[in-house]
Coordinates of C-alpha atoms in Angstrom, one line a residue:
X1 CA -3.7 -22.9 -25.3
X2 CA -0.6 -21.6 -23.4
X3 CA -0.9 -17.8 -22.9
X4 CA 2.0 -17.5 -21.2
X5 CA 5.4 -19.9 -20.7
X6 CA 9.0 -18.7 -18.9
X7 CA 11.7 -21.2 -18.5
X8 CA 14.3 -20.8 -16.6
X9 CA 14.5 -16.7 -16.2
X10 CA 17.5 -15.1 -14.9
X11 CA 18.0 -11.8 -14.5
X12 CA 20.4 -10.0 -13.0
X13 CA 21.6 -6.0 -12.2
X14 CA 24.8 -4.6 -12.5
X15 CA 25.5 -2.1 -10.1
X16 CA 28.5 0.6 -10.5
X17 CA 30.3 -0.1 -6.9
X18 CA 30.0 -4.1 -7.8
X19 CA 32.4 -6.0 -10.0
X20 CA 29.6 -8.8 -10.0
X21 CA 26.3 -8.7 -10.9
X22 CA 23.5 -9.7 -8.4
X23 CA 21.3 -12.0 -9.5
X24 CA 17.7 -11.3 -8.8
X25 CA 15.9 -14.2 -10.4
X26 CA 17.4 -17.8 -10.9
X27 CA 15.8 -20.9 -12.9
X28 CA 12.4 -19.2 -12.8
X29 CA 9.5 -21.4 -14.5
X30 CA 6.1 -20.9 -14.9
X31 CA 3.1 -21.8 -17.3
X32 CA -0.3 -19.9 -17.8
X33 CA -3.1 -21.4 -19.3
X34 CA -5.6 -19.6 -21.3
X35 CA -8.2 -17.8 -19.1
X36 CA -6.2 -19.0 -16.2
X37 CA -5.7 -17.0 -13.1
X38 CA -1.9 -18.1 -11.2
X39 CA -1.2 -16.4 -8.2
X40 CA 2.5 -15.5 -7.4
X41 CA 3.2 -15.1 -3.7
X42 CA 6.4 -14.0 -1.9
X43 CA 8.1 -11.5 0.7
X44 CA 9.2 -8.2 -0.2
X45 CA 12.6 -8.5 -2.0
X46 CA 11.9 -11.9 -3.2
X47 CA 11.8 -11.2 -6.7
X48 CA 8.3 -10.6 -7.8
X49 CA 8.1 -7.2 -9.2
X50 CA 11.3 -8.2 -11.2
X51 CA 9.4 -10.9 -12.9
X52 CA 6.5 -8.6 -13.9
X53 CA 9.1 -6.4 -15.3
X54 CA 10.7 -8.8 -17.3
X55 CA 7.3 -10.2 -18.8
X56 CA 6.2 -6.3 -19.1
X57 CA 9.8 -5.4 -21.2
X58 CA 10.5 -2.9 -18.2
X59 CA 13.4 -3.8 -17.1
X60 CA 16.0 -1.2 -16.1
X61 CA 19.0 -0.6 -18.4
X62 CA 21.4 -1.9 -16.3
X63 CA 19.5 -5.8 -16.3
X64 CA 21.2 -8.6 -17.8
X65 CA 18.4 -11.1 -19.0
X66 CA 18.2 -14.9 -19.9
X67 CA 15.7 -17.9 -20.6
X68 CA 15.1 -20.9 -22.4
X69 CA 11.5 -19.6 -23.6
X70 CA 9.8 -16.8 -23.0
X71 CA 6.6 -16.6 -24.9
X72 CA 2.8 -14.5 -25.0
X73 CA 1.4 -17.1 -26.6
X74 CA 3.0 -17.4 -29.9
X75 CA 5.5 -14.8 -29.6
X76 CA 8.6 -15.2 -28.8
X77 CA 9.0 -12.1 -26.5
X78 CA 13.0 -12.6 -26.3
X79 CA 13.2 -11.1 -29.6
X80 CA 10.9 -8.0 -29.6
X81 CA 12.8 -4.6 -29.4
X82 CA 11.7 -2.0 -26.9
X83 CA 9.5 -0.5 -29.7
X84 CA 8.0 -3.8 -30.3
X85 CA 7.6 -4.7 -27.0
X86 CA 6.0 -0.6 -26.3
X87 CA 3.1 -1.7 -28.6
X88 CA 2.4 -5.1 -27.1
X89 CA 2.5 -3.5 -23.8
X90 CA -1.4 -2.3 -23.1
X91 CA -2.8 -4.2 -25.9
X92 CA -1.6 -7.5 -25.1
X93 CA -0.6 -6.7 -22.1
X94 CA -2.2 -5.2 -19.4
X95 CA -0.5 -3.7 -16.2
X96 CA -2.0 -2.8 -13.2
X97 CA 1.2 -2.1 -11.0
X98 CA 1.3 -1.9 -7.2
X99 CA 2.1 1.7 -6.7
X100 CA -0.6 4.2 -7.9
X101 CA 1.6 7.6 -7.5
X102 CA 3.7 5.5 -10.4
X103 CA 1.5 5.1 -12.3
X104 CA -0.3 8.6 -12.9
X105 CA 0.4 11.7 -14.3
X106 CA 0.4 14.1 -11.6
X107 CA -0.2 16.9 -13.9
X108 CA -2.7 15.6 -16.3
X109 CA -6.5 14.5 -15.1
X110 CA -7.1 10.5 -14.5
X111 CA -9.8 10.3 -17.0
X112 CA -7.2 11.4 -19.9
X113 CA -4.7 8.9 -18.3
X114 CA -7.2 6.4 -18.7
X115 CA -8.3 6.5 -21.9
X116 CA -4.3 6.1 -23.4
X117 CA -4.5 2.4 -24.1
X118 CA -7.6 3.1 -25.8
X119 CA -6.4 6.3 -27.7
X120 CA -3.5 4.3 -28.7
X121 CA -5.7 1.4 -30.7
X122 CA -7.2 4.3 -32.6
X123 CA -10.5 4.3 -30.4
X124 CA -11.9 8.2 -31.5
X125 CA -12.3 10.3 -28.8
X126 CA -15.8 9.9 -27.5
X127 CA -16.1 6.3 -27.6
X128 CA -13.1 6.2 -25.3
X129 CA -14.7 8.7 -22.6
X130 CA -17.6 6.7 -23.0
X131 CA -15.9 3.2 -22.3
X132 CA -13.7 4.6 -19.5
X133 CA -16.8 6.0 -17.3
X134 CA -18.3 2.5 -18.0
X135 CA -15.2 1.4 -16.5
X136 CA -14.6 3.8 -13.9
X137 CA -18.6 2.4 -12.5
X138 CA -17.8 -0.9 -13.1
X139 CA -14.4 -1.3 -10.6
X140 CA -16.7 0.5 -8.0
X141 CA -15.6 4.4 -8.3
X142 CA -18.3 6.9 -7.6
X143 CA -19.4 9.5 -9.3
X144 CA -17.4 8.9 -12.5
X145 CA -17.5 12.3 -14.4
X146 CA -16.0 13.7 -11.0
X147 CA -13.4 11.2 -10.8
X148 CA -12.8 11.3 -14.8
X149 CA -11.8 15.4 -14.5
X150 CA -10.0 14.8 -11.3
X151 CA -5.8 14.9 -10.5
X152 CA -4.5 12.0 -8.8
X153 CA -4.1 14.2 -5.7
X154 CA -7.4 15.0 -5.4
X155 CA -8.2 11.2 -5.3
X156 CA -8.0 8.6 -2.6
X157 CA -4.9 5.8 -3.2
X158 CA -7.6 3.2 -3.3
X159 CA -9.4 5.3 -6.1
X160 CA -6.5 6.0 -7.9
X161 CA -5.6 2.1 -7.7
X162 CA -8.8 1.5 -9.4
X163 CA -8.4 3.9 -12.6
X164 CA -5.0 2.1 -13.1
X165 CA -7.6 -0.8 -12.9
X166 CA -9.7 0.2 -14.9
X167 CA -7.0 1.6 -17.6
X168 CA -5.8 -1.5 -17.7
X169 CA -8.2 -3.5 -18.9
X170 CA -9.8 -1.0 -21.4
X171 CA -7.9 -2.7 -24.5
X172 CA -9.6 -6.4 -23.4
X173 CA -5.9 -7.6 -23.1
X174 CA -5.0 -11.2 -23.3
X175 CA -2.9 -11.1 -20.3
X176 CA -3.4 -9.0 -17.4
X177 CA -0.5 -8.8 -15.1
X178 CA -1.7 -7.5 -11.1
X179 CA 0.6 -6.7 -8.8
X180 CA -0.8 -6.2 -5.2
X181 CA -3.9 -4.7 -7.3
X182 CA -6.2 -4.6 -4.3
X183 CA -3.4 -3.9 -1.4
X184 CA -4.9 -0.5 -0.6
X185 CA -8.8 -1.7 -1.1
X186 CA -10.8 -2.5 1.7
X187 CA -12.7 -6.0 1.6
X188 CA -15.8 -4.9 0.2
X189 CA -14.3 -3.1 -2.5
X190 CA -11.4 -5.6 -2.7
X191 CA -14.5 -8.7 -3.3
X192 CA -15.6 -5.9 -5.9
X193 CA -12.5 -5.8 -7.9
X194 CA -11.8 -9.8 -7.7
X195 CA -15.5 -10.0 -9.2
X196 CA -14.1 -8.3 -11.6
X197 CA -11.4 -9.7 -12.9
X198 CA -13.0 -13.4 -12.6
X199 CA -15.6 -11.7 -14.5
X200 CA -13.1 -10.2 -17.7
X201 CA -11.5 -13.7 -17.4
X202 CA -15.2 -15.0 -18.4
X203 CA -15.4 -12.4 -21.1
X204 CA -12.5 -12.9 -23.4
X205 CA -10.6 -15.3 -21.8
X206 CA -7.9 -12.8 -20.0
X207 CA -5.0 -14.9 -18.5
X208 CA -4.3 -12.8 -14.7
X209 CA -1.1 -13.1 -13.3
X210 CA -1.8 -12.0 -9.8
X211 CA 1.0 -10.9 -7.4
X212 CA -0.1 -10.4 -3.9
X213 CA 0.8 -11.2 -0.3
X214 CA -2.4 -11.9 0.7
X215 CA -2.6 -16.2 0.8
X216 CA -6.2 -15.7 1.3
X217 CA -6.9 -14.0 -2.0
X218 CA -4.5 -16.5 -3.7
X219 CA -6.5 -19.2 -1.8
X220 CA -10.1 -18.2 -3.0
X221 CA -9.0 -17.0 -6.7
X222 CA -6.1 -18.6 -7.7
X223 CA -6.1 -21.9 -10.2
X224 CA -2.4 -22.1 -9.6
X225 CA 0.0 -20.8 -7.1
X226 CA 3.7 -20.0 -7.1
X227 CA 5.6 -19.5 -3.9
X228 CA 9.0 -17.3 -4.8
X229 CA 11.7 -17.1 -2.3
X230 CA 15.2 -15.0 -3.1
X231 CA 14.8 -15.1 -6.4
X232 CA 13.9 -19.0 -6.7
X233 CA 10.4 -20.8 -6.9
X234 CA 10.4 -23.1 -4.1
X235 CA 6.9 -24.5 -4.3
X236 CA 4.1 -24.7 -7.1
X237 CA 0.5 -26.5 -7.1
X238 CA -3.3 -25.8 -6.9
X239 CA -3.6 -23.2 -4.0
X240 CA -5.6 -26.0 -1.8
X241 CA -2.8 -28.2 -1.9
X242 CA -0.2 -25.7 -1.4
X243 CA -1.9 -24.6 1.4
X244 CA -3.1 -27.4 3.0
X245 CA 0.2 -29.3 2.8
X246 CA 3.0 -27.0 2.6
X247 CA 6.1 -28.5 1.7
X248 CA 8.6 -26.1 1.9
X249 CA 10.0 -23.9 5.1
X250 CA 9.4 -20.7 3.6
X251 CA 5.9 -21.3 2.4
X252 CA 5.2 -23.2 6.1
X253 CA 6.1 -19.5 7.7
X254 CA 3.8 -17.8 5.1
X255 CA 1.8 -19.5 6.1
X256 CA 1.7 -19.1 9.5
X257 CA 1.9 -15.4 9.8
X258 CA -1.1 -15.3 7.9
X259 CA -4.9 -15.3 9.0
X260 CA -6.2 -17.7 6.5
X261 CA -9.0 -20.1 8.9
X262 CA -8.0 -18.5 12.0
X263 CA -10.4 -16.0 14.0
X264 CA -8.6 -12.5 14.2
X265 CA -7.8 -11.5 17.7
X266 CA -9.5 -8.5 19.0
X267 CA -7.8 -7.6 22.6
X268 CA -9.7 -6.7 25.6
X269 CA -8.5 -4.2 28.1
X270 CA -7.9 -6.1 31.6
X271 CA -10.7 -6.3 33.9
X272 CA -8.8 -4.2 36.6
X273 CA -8.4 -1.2 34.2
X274 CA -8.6 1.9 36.3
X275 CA -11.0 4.4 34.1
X276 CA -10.8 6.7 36.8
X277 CA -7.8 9.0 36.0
X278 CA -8.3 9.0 32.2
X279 CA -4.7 9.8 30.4
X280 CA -4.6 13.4 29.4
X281 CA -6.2 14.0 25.9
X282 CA -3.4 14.4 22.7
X283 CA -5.1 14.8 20.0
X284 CA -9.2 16.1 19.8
X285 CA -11.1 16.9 17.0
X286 CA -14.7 18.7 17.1
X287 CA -17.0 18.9 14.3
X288 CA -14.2 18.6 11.5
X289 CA -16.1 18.9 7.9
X290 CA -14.3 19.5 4.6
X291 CA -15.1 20.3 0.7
X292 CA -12.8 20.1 -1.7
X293 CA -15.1 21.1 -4.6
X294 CA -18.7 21.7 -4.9
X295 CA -19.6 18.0 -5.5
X296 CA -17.2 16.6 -2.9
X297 CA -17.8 16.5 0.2
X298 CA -14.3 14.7 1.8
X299 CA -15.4 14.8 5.6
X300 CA -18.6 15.6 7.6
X301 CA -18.7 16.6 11.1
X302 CA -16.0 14.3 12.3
X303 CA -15.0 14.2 16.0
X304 CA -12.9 12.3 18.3
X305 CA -10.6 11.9 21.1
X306 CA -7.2 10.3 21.0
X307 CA -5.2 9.8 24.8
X308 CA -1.8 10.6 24.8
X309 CA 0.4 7.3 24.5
X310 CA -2.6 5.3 23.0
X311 CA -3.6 4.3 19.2
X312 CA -6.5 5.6 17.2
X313 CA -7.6 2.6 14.5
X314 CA -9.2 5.1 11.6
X315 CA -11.3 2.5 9.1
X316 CA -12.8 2.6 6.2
X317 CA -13.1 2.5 2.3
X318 CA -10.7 3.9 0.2
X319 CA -12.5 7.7 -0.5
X320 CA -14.1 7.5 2.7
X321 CA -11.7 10.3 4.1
X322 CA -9.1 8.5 6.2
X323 CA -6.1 10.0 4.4
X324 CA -7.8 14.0 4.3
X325 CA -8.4 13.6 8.3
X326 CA -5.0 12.2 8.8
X327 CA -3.7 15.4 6.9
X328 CA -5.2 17.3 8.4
X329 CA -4.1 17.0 11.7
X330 CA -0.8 16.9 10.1
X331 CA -1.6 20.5 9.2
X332 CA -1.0 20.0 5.4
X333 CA -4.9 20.2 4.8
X334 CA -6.5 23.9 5.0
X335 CA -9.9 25.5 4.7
X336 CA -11.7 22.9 7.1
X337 CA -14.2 23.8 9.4
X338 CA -14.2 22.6 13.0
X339 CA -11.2 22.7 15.4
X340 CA -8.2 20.1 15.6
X341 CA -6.5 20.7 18.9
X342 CA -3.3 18.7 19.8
X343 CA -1.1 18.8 23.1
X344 CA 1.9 21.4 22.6
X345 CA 3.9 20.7 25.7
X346 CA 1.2 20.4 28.2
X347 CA -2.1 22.0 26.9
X348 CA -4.1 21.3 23.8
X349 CA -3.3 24.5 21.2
X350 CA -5.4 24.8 18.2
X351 CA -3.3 23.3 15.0
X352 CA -4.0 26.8 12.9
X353 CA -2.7 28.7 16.3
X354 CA 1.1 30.1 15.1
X355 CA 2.4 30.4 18.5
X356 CA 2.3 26.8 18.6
X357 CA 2.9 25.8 15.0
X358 CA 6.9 25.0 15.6
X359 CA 6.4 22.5 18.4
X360 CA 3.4 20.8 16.4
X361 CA 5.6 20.3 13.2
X362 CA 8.3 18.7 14.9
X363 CA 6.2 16.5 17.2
X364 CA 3.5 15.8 15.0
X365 CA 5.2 13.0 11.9
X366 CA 3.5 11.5 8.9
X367 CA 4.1 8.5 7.9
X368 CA 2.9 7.8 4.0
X369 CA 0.8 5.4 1.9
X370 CA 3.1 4.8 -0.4
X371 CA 6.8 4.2 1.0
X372 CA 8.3 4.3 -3.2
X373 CA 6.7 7.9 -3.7
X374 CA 7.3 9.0 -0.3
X375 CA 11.1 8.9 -0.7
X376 CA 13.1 10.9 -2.8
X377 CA 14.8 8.3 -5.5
X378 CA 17.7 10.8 -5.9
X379 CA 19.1 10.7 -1.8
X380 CA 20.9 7.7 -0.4
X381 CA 19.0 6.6 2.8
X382 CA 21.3 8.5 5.2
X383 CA 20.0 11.5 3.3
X384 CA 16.4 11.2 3.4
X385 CA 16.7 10.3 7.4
X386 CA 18.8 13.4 7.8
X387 CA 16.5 16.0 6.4
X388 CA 14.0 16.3 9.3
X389 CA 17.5 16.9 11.5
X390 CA 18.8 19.7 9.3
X391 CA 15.6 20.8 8.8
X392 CA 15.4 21.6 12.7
X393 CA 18.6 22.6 12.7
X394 CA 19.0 19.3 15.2
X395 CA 22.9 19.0 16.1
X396 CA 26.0 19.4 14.3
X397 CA 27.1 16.8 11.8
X398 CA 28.9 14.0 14.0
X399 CA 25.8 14.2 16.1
X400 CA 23.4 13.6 13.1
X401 CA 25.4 10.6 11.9
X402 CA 25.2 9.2 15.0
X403 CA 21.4 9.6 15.4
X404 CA 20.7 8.1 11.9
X405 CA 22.7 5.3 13.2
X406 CA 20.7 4.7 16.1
X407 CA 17.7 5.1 13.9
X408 CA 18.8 2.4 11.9
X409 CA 19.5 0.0 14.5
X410 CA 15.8 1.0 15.4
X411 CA 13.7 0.0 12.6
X412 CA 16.2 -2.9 12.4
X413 CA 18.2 -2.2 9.2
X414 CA 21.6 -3.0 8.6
X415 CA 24.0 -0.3 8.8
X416 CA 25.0 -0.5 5.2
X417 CA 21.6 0.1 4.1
X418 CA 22.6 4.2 4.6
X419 CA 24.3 4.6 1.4
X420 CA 21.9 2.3 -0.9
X421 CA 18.9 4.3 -2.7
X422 CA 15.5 3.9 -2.4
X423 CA 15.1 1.9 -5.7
X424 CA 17.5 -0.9 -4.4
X425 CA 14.8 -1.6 -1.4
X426 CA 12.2 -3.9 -0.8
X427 CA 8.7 -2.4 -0.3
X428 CA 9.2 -3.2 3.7
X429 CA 12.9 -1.8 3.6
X430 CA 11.3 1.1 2.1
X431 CA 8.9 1.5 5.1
X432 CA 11.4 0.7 7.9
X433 CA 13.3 4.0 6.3
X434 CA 10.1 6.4 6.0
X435 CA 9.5 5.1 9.6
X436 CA 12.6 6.2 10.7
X437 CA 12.6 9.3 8.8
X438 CA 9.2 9.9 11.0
X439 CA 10.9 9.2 14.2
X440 CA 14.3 11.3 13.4
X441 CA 13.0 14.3 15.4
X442 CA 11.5 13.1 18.5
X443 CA 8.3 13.2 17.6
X444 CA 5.2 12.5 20.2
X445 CA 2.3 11.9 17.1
X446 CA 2.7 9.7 14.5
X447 CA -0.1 9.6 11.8
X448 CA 0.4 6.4 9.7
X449 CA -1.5 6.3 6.5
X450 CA -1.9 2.9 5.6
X451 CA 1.8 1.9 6.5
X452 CA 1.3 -2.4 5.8
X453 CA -1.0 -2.0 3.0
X454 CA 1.4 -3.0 0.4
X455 CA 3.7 -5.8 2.4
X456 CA 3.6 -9.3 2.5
X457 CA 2.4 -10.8 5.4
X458 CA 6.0 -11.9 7.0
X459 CA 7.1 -8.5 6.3
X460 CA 3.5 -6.7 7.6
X461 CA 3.5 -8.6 11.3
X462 CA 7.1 -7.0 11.6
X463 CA 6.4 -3.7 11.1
X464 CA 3.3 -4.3 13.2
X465 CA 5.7 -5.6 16.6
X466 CA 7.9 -2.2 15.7
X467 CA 5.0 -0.1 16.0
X468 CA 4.1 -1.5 19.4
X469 CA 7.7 -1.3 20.4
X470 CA 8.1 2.3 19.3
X471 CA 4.8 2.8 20.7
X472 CA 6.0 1.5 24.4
X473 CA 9.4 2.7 24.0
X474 CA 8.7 6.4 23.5
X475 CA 5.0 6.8 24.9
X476 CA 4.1 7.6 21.3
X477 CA 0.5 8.8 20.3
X478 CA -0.2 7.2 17.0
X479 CA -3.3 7.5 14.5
X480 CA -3.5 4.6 12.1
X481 CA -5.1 4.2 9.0
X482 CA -6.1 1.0 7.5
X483 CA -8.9 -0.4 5.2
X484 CA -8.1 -3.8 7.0
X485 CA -10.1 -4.7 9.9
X486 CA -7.4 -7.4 11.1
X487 CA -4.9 -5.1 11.5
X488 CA -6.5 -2.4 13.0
X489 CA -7.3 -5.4 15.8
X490 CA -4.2 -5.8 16.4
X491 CA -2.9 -2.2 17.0
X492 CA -5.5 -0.2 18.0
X493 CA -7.4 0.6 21.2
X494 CA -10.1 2.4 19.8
X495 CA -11.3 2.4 16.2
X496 CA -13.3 5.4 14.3
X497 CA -15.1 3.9 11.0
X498 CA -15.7 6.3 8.1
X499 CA -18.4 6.1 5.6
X500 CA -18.2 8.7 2.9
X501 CA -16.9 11.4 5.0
X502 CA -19.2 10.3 8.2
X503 CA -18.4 8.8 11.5
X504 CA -21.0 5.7 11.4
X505 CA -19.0 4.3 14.5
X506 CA -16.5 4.7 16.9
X507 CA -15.2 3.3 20.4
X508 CA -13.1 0.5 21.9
X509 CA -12.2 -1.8 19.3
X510 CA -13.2 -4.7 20.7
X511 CA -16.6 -3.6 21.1
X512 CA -16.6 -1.8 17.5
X513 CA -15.6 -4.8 15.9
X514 CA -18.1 -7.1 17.8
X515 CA -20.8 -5.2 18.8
X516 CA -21.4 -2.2 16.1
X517 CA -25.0 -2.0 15.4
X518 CA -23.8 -0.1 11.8
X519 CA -25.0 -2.2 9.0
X520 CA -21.4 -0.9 6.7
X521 CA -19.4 -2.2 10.0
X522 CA -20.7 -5.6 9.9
X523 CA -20.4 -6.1 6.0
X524 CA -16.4 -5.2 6.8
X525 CA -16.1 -7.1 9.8
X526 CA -18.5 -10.5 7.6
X527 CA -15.6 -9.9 4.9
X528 CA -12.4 -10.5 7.8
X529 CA -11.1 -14.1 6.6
X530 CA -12.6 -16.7 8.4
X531 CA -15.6 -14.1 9.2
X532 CA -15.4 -14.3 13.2
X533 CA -13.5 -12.4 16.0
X534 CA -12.0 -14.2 18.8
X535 CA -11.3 -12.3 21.5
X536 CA -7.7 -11.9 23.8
X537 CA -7.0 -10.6 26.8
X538 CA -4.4 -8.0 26.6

């Protein structure tokens, strides 16, 4: 049985300042099979998230739709109104979107958020507590009664990823559509979630549409794959095929920037390093512990290092503390215990000294998880660049213009992308802009919180080559936070792993990743694809 069938979508947007439309999608076809798992892969800006919300009835107001069938099963979803569609949404339907600041309440705890599709079948109130902290165990989250009472910003993105997992598939839907569902999971917990939803598919026969940009997951859970390309599918078949035998250009350089059955490349300083003169010390941290609440305990005695101009790899599972150590350093994060010290022209000041806090907040920039919650929807691009500027009261008008401009050029954006809105970008547009919102003022830190978590791989390997540009170009410090082990060999020269709050290893990458005697490093570095290092000189 066919659970679901699209032929021929188009959709396409009209836009106030265009007399045309833009068409987004064009002749797109696709069949799922009952308890079938079909993978759709495809760059930023290609068209993906558009298809979701055209088989999720999301579309915005301003989309002009079209196809030959478009059916769950037997209905005939071209004909449902947005009421209709509201109720197949969540019991049909499941979503698990990409984005987990989208899709929770700020203002209302994550267990309540939870339980909606539930409340919404009529499921009485204890029952759906009960099924949700089944749930909550189940897609890997600790303590569930903590994490049930909790605010999304209390939680980890990872964690809040997986109560939009688990939320999802509380009504046993029929058809559960993923997109990038484990993008901010790290491999352990990203096998965890996979189990998962292999598992459901077992269970009741759940059709998964999964959008990703990681081939490798498509590869090992995918019955079907479709490779979508400006709007257009340009190649379908079995992953192994696919794969093995690309046909088309654009799945060729997929492909190709990706790490499927190659060894990831851990570089090795030169042989003739001189260790002697050590660069002066940027950022140190000594004995850095924090609680959030009795029963969580975020970090525990955490110290470390970082030499000015170099990169700090920070590594580990989403909860483990990454993003509450990168805050705070950022100085967004009080009531810690232990000292962060970072250079203020030419000695380390404490972060919580005032003499120094002026210089720290202009040198010191954070770049966010999530690039679509990070930017304010309601400010053209030039806007949300100039805000750091007039926020230091950095030059007069002309002079800002001119400086976003140069900012543009860059992060390599076209010119014309100043007056366009957050919601018009692709996920790696979106980045590029919040990078270059980071580097408006000059800064000397950057702290990047998972900044490729989200992108496709094309889209990830260039943001990576402008990090190492910047990083050359400006002598930039930079603490970067991943849950993926790959990247973190590509960027970093030393690496600090967290386990539930606690350093269990730290050093030069190279001998991290190949050497660590910690049994939690091993299991991260056994789940890299292809399961070996290979190792470069730099």
């Amino acid at each position: 049985m066919t659970a679901l069938e699209i032929q021929n979508l188009d959709v396409s947007f009209r836009l106030p300042d265009r007399e045309a439309p833009i068409d987004v999608l064009k002749g797109v076809s696709l069949r799922v099979e009952e308890g079938e798992i079909v993978a759709v892969v495809g760059e930023s800006g290609s068209g993906k998230t558009t298809l979701i919300r055209a088989v999720t009835g999301s579309l915005a107001d301003n989309a002009t739709f079209s196809a030959d069938v478009f059916a769950l099963g037997d209905l005939d979803l071209r004909s449902l109104s947005r009421a209709a569609y509201a109720r197949v949404r969540g019991a049909r339907i499941g979503f698990v979107p990409q984005d987990p600041l989208q899709g929770l309440n700020p203002v209302v705890p994550v267990g309540r958020l939870a339980e909606e599709p539930l409340r919404k079948q009529g499921v009485g109130r204890a029952q759906r507590r009960r099924q949700v902290l089944e749930l909550f165990e189940r897609v890997g989250l600790d303590d569930p009664e903590r994490v049930h009472r909790s605010f999304a910003h209390e939680l980890s993105g990872g964690m809040c990823q997986r109560v939009l997992i688990a939320a999802a598939i509380s009504t046993r839907p029929r058809l559960l559509i993923a997109d990038e569902p484990t993008s901010a999971l790290d491999v352990t917990i990203q096998k965890r979630i996979l189990d998962l939803l292999v598992e459901l598919r077992g269970e009741i026969r759940c059709s998964i549409v999964l959008v990703t940009h990681d081939l490798g997951v498509a590869e090992e859970r995918a019955d079907k794959l479709h490779v979508i390309s400006r709007g257009s599918v340009v190649e379908s078949g079995s992953p192994a095929q696919i794969l093995a035998s690309p046909t088309n250009d654009y799945t060729k350089l997929l492909l190709s920037a990706s790490t499927i059955g190659t060894a990831v490349q851990v570089a090795e300083p030169p042989g003739d390093q001189d260790t002697s003169t050590p660069a002066a010390v940027h950022v140190r941290a000594d004995g850095v512990s924090k609680r959030f609440a009795a029963d969580a305990q975020a970090l525990s005695d955490v110290s470390f290092a970082v030499r000015r101009g170099s990169t700090l790899g920070i590594v580990g599972e989403s909860g483990s503390g990454k993003t509450t150590l990168l805050r705070i350093v950022a100085g967004l994060v009080d009531g810690y215990d232990g000292t962060v010290s970072v250079d203020a022209g030419g000695q380390l000041a404490d972060i919580r000294d005032k003499a120094s806090h002026g210089y720290l907040r202009r040198r010191t920039q954070l770049i966010y998880q999530g690039s679509y919650g990070a930017l304010n929807p309601r400010l053209s691009v030039e806007k949300v660049i100039e805000e750091p500027l007039t926020g230091f009261r950095l030059g007069d008008r002309g002079w800002r213009r001119d400086r976003i401009t140069e900012l543009l050029d860059l992060v390599k954006l076209p010119q014309e992308t100043r007056h366009k809105y957050s919601s018009e970008l692709s996920g790696g547009q979106r980045q590029r802009v919040a990078i270059a919102r980071a580097l408006a003022a000059e800064p000397e830190l950057l702290l990047a919180d998972e900044p490729v978590s989200a992108l496709d791989v094309t889209v990830q390997a260039q943001i990576l080559e402008l990090f190492r540009e910047l990083r050359s170009r400006f002598n930039l410090t930079l603490l970067f936070v991943s849950h993926d082990l790959g990247v973190i060999s590509e960027v970093a020269d030393e690496t600090l792993v967290l386990l539930r709050g606690e350093v269990v290893d730290s050093g030069p990458t190279a001998r991290v990743l190949r050497e660590s005697g910690s049994p939690y490093v091993r299991e991260l570095v056994d789940a890299i694809p292809g399961g070996q290092l290979a190792t470069v000189s730099s």
